PDB file of C-alpha atoms in Angstrom:
ATOM      1  CA  UNK V 152      29.323  82.706 113.676  1.00  0.00           C
ATOM      2  CA  UNK V 153      26.143  81.289 115.095  1.00  0.00           C
ATOM      3  CA  UNK V 154      26.197  77.568 115.899  1.00  0.00           C
ATOM      4  CA  UNK V 155      23.650  75.348 114.077  1.00  0.00           C
ATOM      5  CA  UNK V 156      20.300  74.849 115.750  1.00  0.00           C
ATOM      6  CA  UNK V 157      20.777  71.098 116.091  1.00  0.00           C
ATOM      7  CA  UNK V 158      23.973  71.687 118.084  1.00  0.00           C
ATOM      8  CA  UNK V 159      22.283  74.190 120.384  1.00  0.00           C
ATOM      9  CA  UNK V 160      19.453  71.734 120.964  1.00  0.00           C
ATOM     10  CA  UNK V 161      21.876  68.875 121.615  1.00  0.00           C
ATOM     11  CA  UNK V 162      23.860  70.939 124.136  1.00  0.00           C
ATOM     12  CA  UNK V 163      20.679  71.916 125.977  1.00  0.00           C
ATOM     13  CA  UNK V 164      19.447  68.308 126.097  1.00  0.00           C
ATOM     14  CA  UNK V 165      22.872  67.036 127.119  1.00  0.00           C
ATOM     15  CA  UNK V 166      23.052  69.559 129.954  1.00  0.00           C
ATOM     16  CA  UNK V 167      19.663  68.444 131.244  1.00  0.00           C
ATOM     17  CA  UNK V 168      20.773  64.825 131.075  1.00  0.00           C
ATOM     18  CA  UNK V 169      23.912  65.467 133.087  1.00  0.00           C
ATOM     19  CA  UNK V 170      22.010  67.408 135.740  1.00  0.00           C
ATOM     20  CA  UNK V 171      19.701  64.436 136.329  1.00  0.00           C
ATOM     21  CA  UNK V 172      20.559  63.208 139.845  1.00  0.00           C
ATOM     22  CA  UNK V 173      21.862  59.690 140.392  1.00  0.00           C
ATOM     23  CA  UNK V 174      19.555  57.025 141.776  1.00  0.00           C
ATOM     24  CA  UNK V 175      20.285  55.844 145.325  1.00  0.00           C
ATOM     25  CA  UNK V 176      18.234  52.656 145.583  1.00  0.00           C
ATOM     26  CA  UNK V 177      19.946  49.652 147.154  1.00  0.00           C
ATOM     27  CA  UNK V 178      22.318  51.815 149.143  1.00  0.00           C
ATOM     28  CA  UNK V 179      24.506  52.701 146.141  1.00  0.00           C
ATOM     29  CA  UNK V 180      24.599  55.498 143.604  1.00  0.00           C
ATOM     30  CA  UNK V 181      23.840  54.472 140.047  1.00  0.00           C
ATOM     31  CA  UNK V 182      22.733  56.016 136.771  1.00  0.00           C
ATOM     32  CA  UNK V 183      19.344  55.084 135.411  1.00  0.00           C
ATOM     33  CA  UNK V 184      18.094  56.014 131.958  1.00  0.00           C
ATOM     34  CA  UNK V 185      15.160  58.448 132.032  1.00  0.00           C
ATOM     35  CA  UNK V 186      12.409  59.023 129.491  1.00  0.00           C
ATOM     36  CA  UNK V 187      13.557  62.610 128.903  1.00  0.00           C
ATOM     37  CA  UNK V 188      16.925  61.294 127.659  1.00  0.00           C
ATOM     38  CA  UNK V 189      15.358  60.037 124.430  1.00  0.00           C
ATOM     39  CA  UNK V 190      16.104  63.290 122.645  1.00  0.00           C
ATOM     40  CA  UNK V 191      19.825  62.764 123.280  1.00  0.00           C
ATOM     41  CA  UNK V 192      19.658  59.106 122.236  1.00  0.00           C
ATOM     42  CA  UNK V 193      18.106  60.167 118.934  1.00  0.00           C
ATOM     43  CA  UNK V 194      21.027  62.498 118.163  1.00  0.00           C
ATOM     44  CA  UNK V 195      23.886  60.010 118.616  1.00  0.00           C
ATOM     45  CA  UNK V 196      24.741  56.608 117.119  1.00  0.00           C
ATOM     46  CA  UNK V 197      22.810  53.769 118.709  1.00  0.00           C
ATOM     47  CA  UNK V 198      26.082  52.045 119.628  1.00  0.00           C
ATOM     48  CA  UNK V 199      26.952  54.991 121.907  1.00  0.00           C
ATOM     49  CA  UNK V 200      23.720  54.897 123.900  1.00  0.00           C
ATOM     50  CA  UNK V 201      25.034  52.391 126.423  1.00  0.00           C
ATOM     51  CA  UNK V 202      27.911  54.707 127.326  1.00  0.00           C
ATOM     52  CA  UNK V 203      25.657  57.588 128.338  1.00  0.00           C
ATOM     53  CA  UNK V 204      24.793  56.116 131.726  1.00  0.00           C
ATOM     54  CA  UNK V 205      28.477  55.421 132.384  1.00  0.00           C
ATOM     55  CA  UNK V 206      29.393  59.011 131.540  1.00  0.00           C
ATOM     56  CA  UNK V 207      26.480  60.318 133.621  1.00  0.00           C
ATOM     57  CA  UNK V 208      27.637  58.283 136.638  1.00  0.00           C
ATOM     58  CA  UNK V 209      31.266  59.382 136.231  1.00  0.00           C
ATOM     59  CA  UNK V 210      30.211  63.012 135.894  1.00  0.00           C
ATOM     60  CA  UNK V 211      28.466  62.983 139.281  1.00  0.00           C
ATOM     61  CA  UNK V 212      31.145  60.972 141.067  1.00  0.00           C
ATOM     62  CA  UNK V 213      33.737  63.444 139.803  1.00  0.00           C
ATOM     63  CA  UNK V 214      31.756  66.305 141.375  1.00  0.00           C
ATOM     64  CA  UNK V 215      31.402  64.335 144.613  1.00  0.00           C
ATOM     65  CA  UNK V 216      35.153  63.747 144.689  1.00  0.00           C
ATOM     66  CA  UNK V 217      35.874  67.444 144.186  1.00  0.00           C
ATOM     67  CA  UNK V 218      33.648  68.426 147.119  1.00  0.00           C
ATOM     68  CA  UNK V 219      35.148  65.675 149.289  1.00  0.00           C
ATOM     69  CA  UNK V 220      38.591  67.067 148.526  1.00  0.00           C
ATOM     70  CA  UNK V 221      37.483  70.624 149.304  1.00  0.00           C
ATOM     71  CA  UNK V 222      35.765  69.540 152.548  1.00  0.00           C
ATOM     72  CA  UNK V 223      37.749  66.518 153.776  1.00  0.00           C
ATOM     73  CA  UNK V 224      36.999  66.849 157.496  1.00  0.00           C
ATOM     74  CA  UNK V 225      33.304  67.487 156.857  1.00  0.00           C
ATOM     75  CA  UNK V 226      33.075  64.449 154.579  1.00  0.00           C
ATOM     76  CA  UNK V 227      34.850  62.159 157.031  1.00  0.00           C
ATOM     77  CA  UNK V 228      32.723  63.252 159.990  1.00  0.00           C
ATOM     78  CA  UNK V 229      29.500  62.736 158.045  1.00  0.00           C
ATOM     79  CA  UNK V 230      30.625  59.590 156.255  1.00  0.00           C
ATOM     80  CA  UNK V 231      31.003  59.640 152.475  1.00  0.00           C
ATOM     81  CA  UNK V 232      27.562  58.198 151.746  1.00  0.00           C
ATOM     82  CA  UNK V 233      25.696  60.880 153.693  1.00  0.00           C
ATOM     83  CA  UNK V 234      28.089  63.558 152.458  1.00  0.00           C
ATOM     84  CA  UNK V 235      27.469  62.572 148.821  1.00  0.00           C
ATOM     85  CA  UNK V 236      23.708  62.594 149.371  1.00  0.00           C
ATOM     86  CA  UNK V 237      24.028  66.128 150.737  1.00  0.00           C
ATOM     87  CA  UNK V 238      26.415  67.089 147.934  1.00  0.00           C
ATOM     88  CA  UNK V 239      23.901  65.951 145.319  1.00  0.00           C
ATOM     89  CA  UNK V 240      21.208  68.153 146.888  1.00  0.00           C
ATOM     90  CA  UNK V 241      23.657  71.057 146.897  1.00  0.00           C
ATOM     91  CA  UNK V 242      24.715  70.537 143.272  1.00  0.00           C
ATOM     92  CA  UNK V 243      21.104  70.489 142.111  1.00  0.00           C
ATOM     93  CA  UNK V 244      20.773  73.985 143.600  1.00  0.00           C
ATOM     94  CA  UNK V 245      24.243  75.157 142.514  1.00  0.00           C
ATOM     95  CA  UNK V 246      25.322  73.262 139.383  1.00  0.00           C
ATOM     96  CA  UNK V 247      28.805  73.866 137.938  1.00  0.00           C
ATOM     97  CA  UNK V 248      28.895  77.163 136.068  1.00  0.00           C
ATOM     98  CA  UNK V 249      32.624  77.775 135.515  1.00  0.00           C
ATOM     99  CA  UNK V 250      35.485  75.801 134.020  1.00  0.00           C
ATOM    100  CA  UNK V 251      37.216  75.467 137.424  1.00  0.00           C
ATOM    101  CA  UNK V 252      35.775  72.582 139.417  1.00  0.00           C
ATOM    102  CA  UNK V 253      37.087  74.099 142.670  1.00  0.00           C
ATOM    103  CA  UNK V 254      34.444  76.802 142.227  1.00  0.00           C
ATOM    104  CA  UNK V 255      31.870  74.153 143.151  1.00  0.00           C
ATOM    105  CA  UNK V 256      32.595  74.847 146.817  1.00  0.00           C
ATOM    106  CA  UNK V 257      31.700  78.542 146.709  1.00  0.00           C
ATOM    107  CA  UNK V 258      28.182  78.271 148.149  1.00  0.00           C
ATOM    108  CA  UNK V 259      28.506  75.056 150.142  1.00  0.00           C
ATOM    109  CA  UNK V 260      28.863  76.718 153.553  1.00  0.00           C
ATOM    110  CA  UNK V 261      25.791  78.873 152.901  1.00  0.00           C
ATOM    111  CA  UNK V 262      23.900  75.761 151.810  1.00  0.00           C
ATOM    112  CA  UNK V 263      24.757  74.019 155.092  1.00  0.00           C
ATOM    113  CA  UNK V 264      23.038  76.829 156.989  1.00  0.00           C
ATOM    114  CA  UNK V 265      19.742  75.847 155.340  1.00  0.00           C
ATOM    115  CA  UNK V 266      19.725  72.079 155.969  1.00  0.00           C
ATOM    116  CA  UNK V 267      19.475  69.760 158.950  1.00  0.00           C
ATOM    117  CA  UNK V 268      22.830  68.172 159.697  1.00  0.00           C
ATOM    118  CA  UNK V 269      23.801  65.169 161.828  1.00  0.00           C
ATOM    119  CA  UNK V 270      26.044  65.353 164.859  1.00  0.00           C
ATOM    120  CA  UNK V 271      26.357  67.981 167.603  1.00  0.00           C
ATOM    121  CA  UNK V 272      24.541  71.173 166.519  1.00  0.00           C
ATOM    122  CA  UNK V 273      26.982  73.482 164.793  1.00  0.00           C
ATOM    123  CA  UNK V 274      29.866  71.000 164.684  1.00  0.00           C
ATOM    124  CA  UNK V 275      29.662  70.215 160.957  1.00  0.00           C
ATOM    125  CA  UNK V 276      29.272  73.872 160.055  1.00  0.00           C
ATOM    126  CA  UNK V 277      32.477  74.649 161.948  1.00  0.00           C
ATOM    127  CA  UNK V 278      34.185  71.698 160.256  1.00  0.00           C
ATOM    128  CA  UNK V 279      33.150  73.094 156.874  1.00  0.00           C
ATOM    129  CA  UNK V 280      34.420  76.543 157.876  1.00  0.00           C
ATOM    130  CA  UNK V 281      37.769  74.974 158.798  1.00  0.00           C
ATOM    131  CA  UNK V 282      37.935  73.100 155.480  1.00  0.00           C
ATOM    132  CA  UNK V 283      37.098  76.206 153.487  1.00  0.00           C
ATOM    133  CA  UNK V 284      39.584  78.356 155.418  1.00  0.00           C
ATOM    134  CA  UNK V 285      42.393  75.942 154.625  1.00  0.00           C
ATOM    135  CA  UNK V 286      41.543  75.961 150.925  1.00  0.00           C
ATOM    136  CA  UNK V 287      41.286  79.758 150.731  1.00  0.00           C
ATOM    137  CA  UNK V 288      44.529  80.347 152.610  1.00  0.00           C
ATOM    138  CA  UNK V 289      46.459  77.771 150.613  1.00  0.00           C
ATOM    139  CA  UNK V 290      45.199  79.155 147.283  1.00  0.00           C
ATOM    140  CA  UNK V 291      45.755  82.826 148.227  1.00  0.00           C
ATOM    141  CA  UNK V 292      48.049  84.882 145.964  1.00  0.00           C
ATOM    142  CA  UNK V 293      51.621  85.408 147.077  1.00  0.00           C
ATOM    143  CA  UNK V 294      52.331  88.881 148.448  1.00  0.00           C
ATOM    144  CA  UNK V 295      55.323  90.664 149.912  1.00  0.00           C
ATOM    145  CA  UNK V 296      54.995  90.992 153.679  1.00  0.00           C
ATOM    146  CA  UNK V 297      55.834  94.212 155.509  1.00  0.00           C
ATOM    147  CA  UNK V 298      59.416  94.866 156.598  1.00  0.00           C
ATOM    148  CA  UNK V 299      59.211  97.846 159.002  1.00  0.00           C
ATOM    149  CA  UNK V 300      62.919  98.716 158.906  1.00  0.00           C
ATOM    150  CA  UNK V 301      63.415 102.387 158.143  1.00  0.00           C
ATOM    151  CA  UNK V 302      59.694 103.175 158.441  1.00  0.00           C
ATOM    152  CA  UNK V 303      59.080 106.791 159.433  1.00  0.00           C
ATOM    153  CA  UNK V 304      55.588 107.551 160.734  1.00  0.00           C
ATOM    154  CA  UNK V 305      54.802 110.823 162.497  1.00  0.00           C
ATOM    155  CA  UNK V 306      51.946 109.321 164.473  1.00  0.00           C
ATOM    156  CA  UNK V 307      52.220 105.566 165.008  1.00  0.00           C
ATOM    157  CA  UNK V 308      48.626 105.347 166.192  1.00  0.00           C
ATOM    158  CA  UNK V 309      47.409 106.475 162.746  1.00  0.00           C
ATOM    159  CA  UNK V 310      49.206 103.571 161.071  1.00  0.00           C
ATOM    160  CA  UNK V 311      46.855 101.423 158.983  1.00  0.00           C
ATOM    161  CA  UNK V 312      47.918  97.837 158.296  1.00  0.00           C
ATOM    162  CA  UNK V 313      46.505  95.814 155.425  1.00  0.00           C
ATOM    163  CA  UNK V 314      46.521  92.017 155.907  1.00  0.00           C
ATOM    164  CA  UNK V 315      48.280  89.675 153.527  1.00  0.00           C
ATOM    165  CA  UNK V 316      45.892  87.271 151.814  1.00  0.00           C
ATOM    166  CA  UNK V 317      47.523  84.082 153.045  1.00  0.00           C
ATOM    167  CA  UNK V 318      46.094  83.885 156.566  1.00  0.00           C
ATOM    168  CA  UNK V 319      42.767  83.742 158.383  1.00  0.00           C
ATOM    169  CA  UNK V 320      41.568  83.581 161.966  1.00  0.00           C
ATOM    170  CA  UNK V 321      39.141  80.816 162.868  1.00  0.00           C
ATOM    171  CA  UNK V 322      37.621  79.651 166.147  1.00  0.00           C
ATOM    172  CA  UNK V 323      36.364  76.230 167.126  1.00  0.00           C
ATOM    173  CA  UNK V 324      34.114  74.849 169.865  1.00  0.00           C
ATOM    174  CA  UNK V 325      35.175  71.256 169.111  1.00  0.00           C
ATOM    175  CA  UNK V 326      38.747  69.922 168.628  1.00  0.00           C
ATOM    176  CA  UNK V 327      38.375  70.017 164.862  1.00  0.00           C
ATOM    177  CA  UNK V 328      41.969  70.929 164.099  1.00  0.00           C
ATOM    178  CA  UNK V 329      43.177  67.914 166.094  1.00  0.00           C
ATOM    179  CA  UNK V 330      40.728  65.702 164.191  1.00  0.00           C
ATOM    180  CA  UNK V 331      41.953  67.029 160.855  1.00  0.00           C
ATOM    181  CA  UNK V 332      45.611  66.506 161.753  1.00  0.00           C
ATOM    182  CA  UNK V 333      44.799  62.969 162.907  1.00  0.00           C
ATOM    183  CA  UNK V 334      43.058  62.383 159.586  1.00  0.00           C
ATOM    184  CA  UNK V 335      46.129  63.599 157.681  1.00  0.00           C
ATOM    185  CA  UNK V 336      48.322  61.214 159.663  1.00  0.00           C
ATOM    186  CA  UNK V 337      46.072  58.213 158.990  1.00  0.00           C
ATOM    187  CA  UNK V 338      43.537  58.380 156.165  1.00  0.00           C
ATOM    188  CA  UNK V 339      42.066  55.053 157.227  1.00  0.00           C
ATOM    189  CA  UNK V 340      41.188  56.444 160.644  1.00  0.00           C
ATOM    190  CA  UNK V 341      37.480  56.360 161.443  1.00  0.00           C
ATOM    191  CA  UNK V 342      36.398  59.690 162.920  1.00  0.00           C
ATOM    192  CA  UNK V 343      33.847  59.924 165.711  1.00  0.00           C
ATOM    193  CA  UNK V 344      31.843  62.943 166.793  1.00  0.00           C
ATOM    194  CA  UNK V 345      34.084  64.942 169.160  1.00  0.00           C
ATOM    195  CA  UNK V 346      33.197  66.241 172.600  1.00  0.00           C
ATOM    196  CA  UNK V 347      32.723  69.969 172.919  1.00  0.00           C
ATOM    197  CA  UNK V 348      35.703  71.897 174.265  1.00  0.00           C
ATOM    198  CA  UNK V 349      35.404  73.457 177.708  1.00  0.00           C
ATOM    199  CA  UNK V 350      36.675  76.726 176.198  1.00  0.00           C
ATOM    200  CA  UNK V 351      36.626  77.789 172.574  1.00  0.00           C
ATOM    201  CA  UNK V 352      40.022  77.837 170.860  1.00  0.00           C
ATOM    202  CA  UNK V 353      41.121  80.359 168.231  1.00  0.00           C
ATOM    203  CA  UNK V 354      43.825  79.803 165.637  1.00  0.00           C
ATOM    204  CA  UNK V 355      45.546  81.828 162.986  1.00  0.00           C
ATOM    205  CA  UNK V 356      45.942  79.542 159.972  1.00  0.00           C
ATOM    206  CA  UNK V 357      48.649  80.721 157.586  1.00  0.00           C
ATOM    207  CA  UNK V 358      50.428  79.458 154.499  1.00  0.00           C
ATOM    208  CA  UNK V 359      54.173  79.348 155.052  1.00  0.00           C
ATOM    209  CA  UNK V 360      56.052  78.157 151.994  1.00  0.00           C
ATOM    210  CA  UNK V 361      54.162  75.142 150.680  1.00  0.00           C
ATOM    211  CA  UNK V 362      52.573  74.226 154.024  1.00  0.00           C
ATOM    212  CA  UNK V 363      49.939  75.482 156.428  1.00  0.00           C
ATOM    213  CA  UNK V 364      50.763  76.403 160.013  1.00  0.00           C
ATOM    214  CA  UNK V 365      48.282  76.812 162.851  1.00  0.00           C
ATOM    215  CA  UNK V 366      49.090  79.425 165.477  1.00  0.00           C
ATOM    216  CA  UNK V 367      46.962  79.359 168.671  1.00  0.00           C
ATOM    217  CA  UNK V 368      45.851  82.820 169.745  1.00  0.00           C
ATOM    218  CA  UNK V 369      44.485  84.124 173.026  1.00  0.00           C
ATOM    219  CA  UNK V 370      41.161  85.899 172.688  1.00  0.00           C
ATOM    220  CA  UNK V 371      42.522  89.445 172.949  1.00  0.00           C
ATOM    221  CA  UNK V 372      45.276  88.775 170.418  1.00  0.00           C
ATOM    222  CA  UNK V 373      42.717  87.418 167.974  1.00  0.00           C
ATOM    223  CA  UNK V 374      40.482  90.435 168.505  1.00  0.00           C
ATOM    224  CA  UNK V 375      43.451  92.790 168.063  1.00  0.00           C
ATOM    225  CA  UNK V 376      44.426  91.290 164.700  1.00  0.00           C
ATOM    226  CA  UNK V 377      40.811  91.377 163.560  1.00  0.00           C
ATOM    227  CA  UNK V 378      40.529  95.031 164.618  1.00  0.00           C
ATOM    228  CA  UNK V 379      43.707  95.881 162.683  1.00  0.00           C
ATOM    229  CA  UNK V 380      42.088  94.560 159.506  1.00  0.00           C
ATOM    230  CA  UNK V 381      39.323  97.171 159.847  1.00  0.00           C
ATOM    231  CA  UNK V 382      40.858 100.220 161.524  1.00  0.00           C
ATOM    232  CA  UNK V 383      44.121 101.998 162.282  1.00  0.00           C
ATOM    233  CA  UNK V 384      46.368 101.048 165.190  1.00  0.00           C
ATOM    234  CA  UNK V 385      45.042 103.727 167.534  1.00  0.00           C
ATOM    235  CA  UNK V 386      41.391 102.757 167.068  1.00  0.00           C
ATOM    236  CA  UNK V 387      42.263  99.055 167.310  1.00  0.00           C
ATOM    237  CA  UNK V 388      43.917  99.719 170.670  1.00  0.00           C
ATOM    238  CA  UNK V 389      40.943 101.740 171.940  1.00  0.00           C
ATOM    239  CA  UNK V 390      38.560  98.927 171.007  1.00  0.00           C
ATOM    240  CA  UNK V 391      40.813  96.422 172.730  1.00  0.00           C
ATOM    241  CA  UNK V 392      40.927  98.465 175.926  1.00  0.00           C
ATOM    242  CA  UNK V 393      37.131  98.231 176.160  1.00  0.00           C
ATOM    243  CA  UNK V 394      37.355  94.418 176.326  1.00  0.00           C
ATOM    244  CA  UNK V 395      40.575  93.986 178.304  1.00  0.00           C
ATOM    245  CA  UNK V 396      40.911  93.299 181.987  1.00  0.00           C
ATOM    246  CA  UNK V 397      43.972  94.349 183.971  1.00  0.00           C
ATOM    247  CA  UNK V 398      46.243  97.346 183.786  1.00  0.00           C
ATOM    248  CA  UNK V 399      46.666  99.532 180.728  1.00  0.00           C
ATOM    249  CA  UNK V 400      50.458  99.082 180.938  1.00  0.00           C
ATOM    250  CA  UNK V 401      50.108  95.286 180.728  1.00  0.00           C
ATOM    251  CA  UNK V 402      47.800  95.592 177.725  1.00  0.00           C
ATOM    252  CA  UNK V 403      50.209  97.882 175.895  1.00  0.00           C
ATOM    253  CA  UNK V 404      53.022  95.388 176.529  1.00  0.00           C
ATOM    254  CA  UNK V 405      50.889  92.604 175.061  1.00  0.00           C
ATOM    255  CA  UNK V 406      50.056  94.773 172.057  1.00  0.00           C
ATOM    256  CA  UNK V 407      53.722  95.467 171.403  1.00  0.00           C
ATOM    257  CA  UNK V 408      54.436  91.751 171.531  1.00  0.00           C
ATOM    258  CA  UNK V 409      51.513  90.941 169.218  1.00  0.00           C
ATOM    259  CA  UNK V 410      52.616  93.588 166.745  1.00  0.00           C
ATOM    260  CA  UNK V 411      56.111  92.149 166.748  1.00  0.00           C
ATOM    261  CA  UNK V 412      54.808  88.611 166.268  1.00  0.00           C
ATOM    262  CA  UNK V 413      52.591  89.787 163.410  1.00  0.00           C
ATOM    263  CA  UNK V 414      55.602  91.288 161.646  1.00  0.00           C
ATOM    264  CA  UNK V 415      57.751  88.191 162.226  1.00  0.00           C
ATOM    265  CA  UNK V 416      54.959  85.959 160.917  1.00  0.00           C
ATOM    266  CA  UNK V 417      54.493  88.199 157.860  1.00  0.00           C
ATOM    267  CA  UNK V 418      50.841  89.098 158.427  1.00  0.00           C
ATOM    268  CA  UNK V 419      50.831  92.598 156.955  1.00  0.00           C
ATOM    269  CA  UNK V 420      51.439  94.332 153.667  1.00  0.00           C
ATOM    270  CA  UNK V 421      53.300  97.637 153.586  1.00  0.00           C
ATOM    271  CA  UNK V 422      51.339 100.034 155.830  1.00  0.00           C
ATOM    272  CA  UNK V 423      49.709 103.322 155.006  1.00  0.00           C
ATOM    273  CA  UNK V 424      49.994 106.268 157.393  1.00  0.00           C
ATOM    274  CA  UNK V 425      46.728 108.193 157.424  1.00  0.00           C
ATOM    275  CA  UNK V 426      47.028 111.930 156.871  1.00  0.00           C
ATOM    276  CA  UNK V 427      44.542 114.569 157.916  1.00  0.00           C
ATOM    277  CA  UNK V 428      44.177 118.087 156.492  1.00  0.00           C
TER     278      UNK V 428
END
């Protein structure tokens, strides 16, 4: 059944009203009635008009709060005022389009690539990548990790491992994980821009039970796990040998250890042995 025309018109006008950005004069966000809101005013009781600005303000602050929750480290490094200004620009380009408010964050990282950001170049983008990784890993579906007992594979090097959904590898050039953990320990802590690390650090962030764990990885171990997500074990080893320094025997010993750790940590789904005609 088709909805009445007046309702369709009201919904369209109401949507435009809500998408009107908040004013920022005086160093605070506030809702200000606009001339193009008159169509909405005409459709509701006059006694309700005063509540529109309140609802409009609460609508935007709710969206700001969602993005702050999705990107806590990014918001704290920027400061909530500057973060909310940036969030409003983002939401004007990518307004809510699903019933799940967490979907607001989907394009935020891409948006950051197009704007000028404060702080050390690249630092906030890495902070946002960290924030997003944590959210994705924590919200990943539960899967049964691989138990290799009793596995019979004719050619081990043709073994293809598929990653579980509850982990990601992420690198940082600033001590962003330490900053985030400090923030968790003390929400009142004022964050300052960090100094760049002498050497980049790579972590495997994984959901274990109801918590996240952060496993530091050496560069070759990180590359090995990333290779295994795209190719079979034999090809992953060949690619690793191109980057490795030292003896082949040492590398193979490391690979055995990393495979064992990956199984213990529960990184892989049940494997598939490739077959060739």
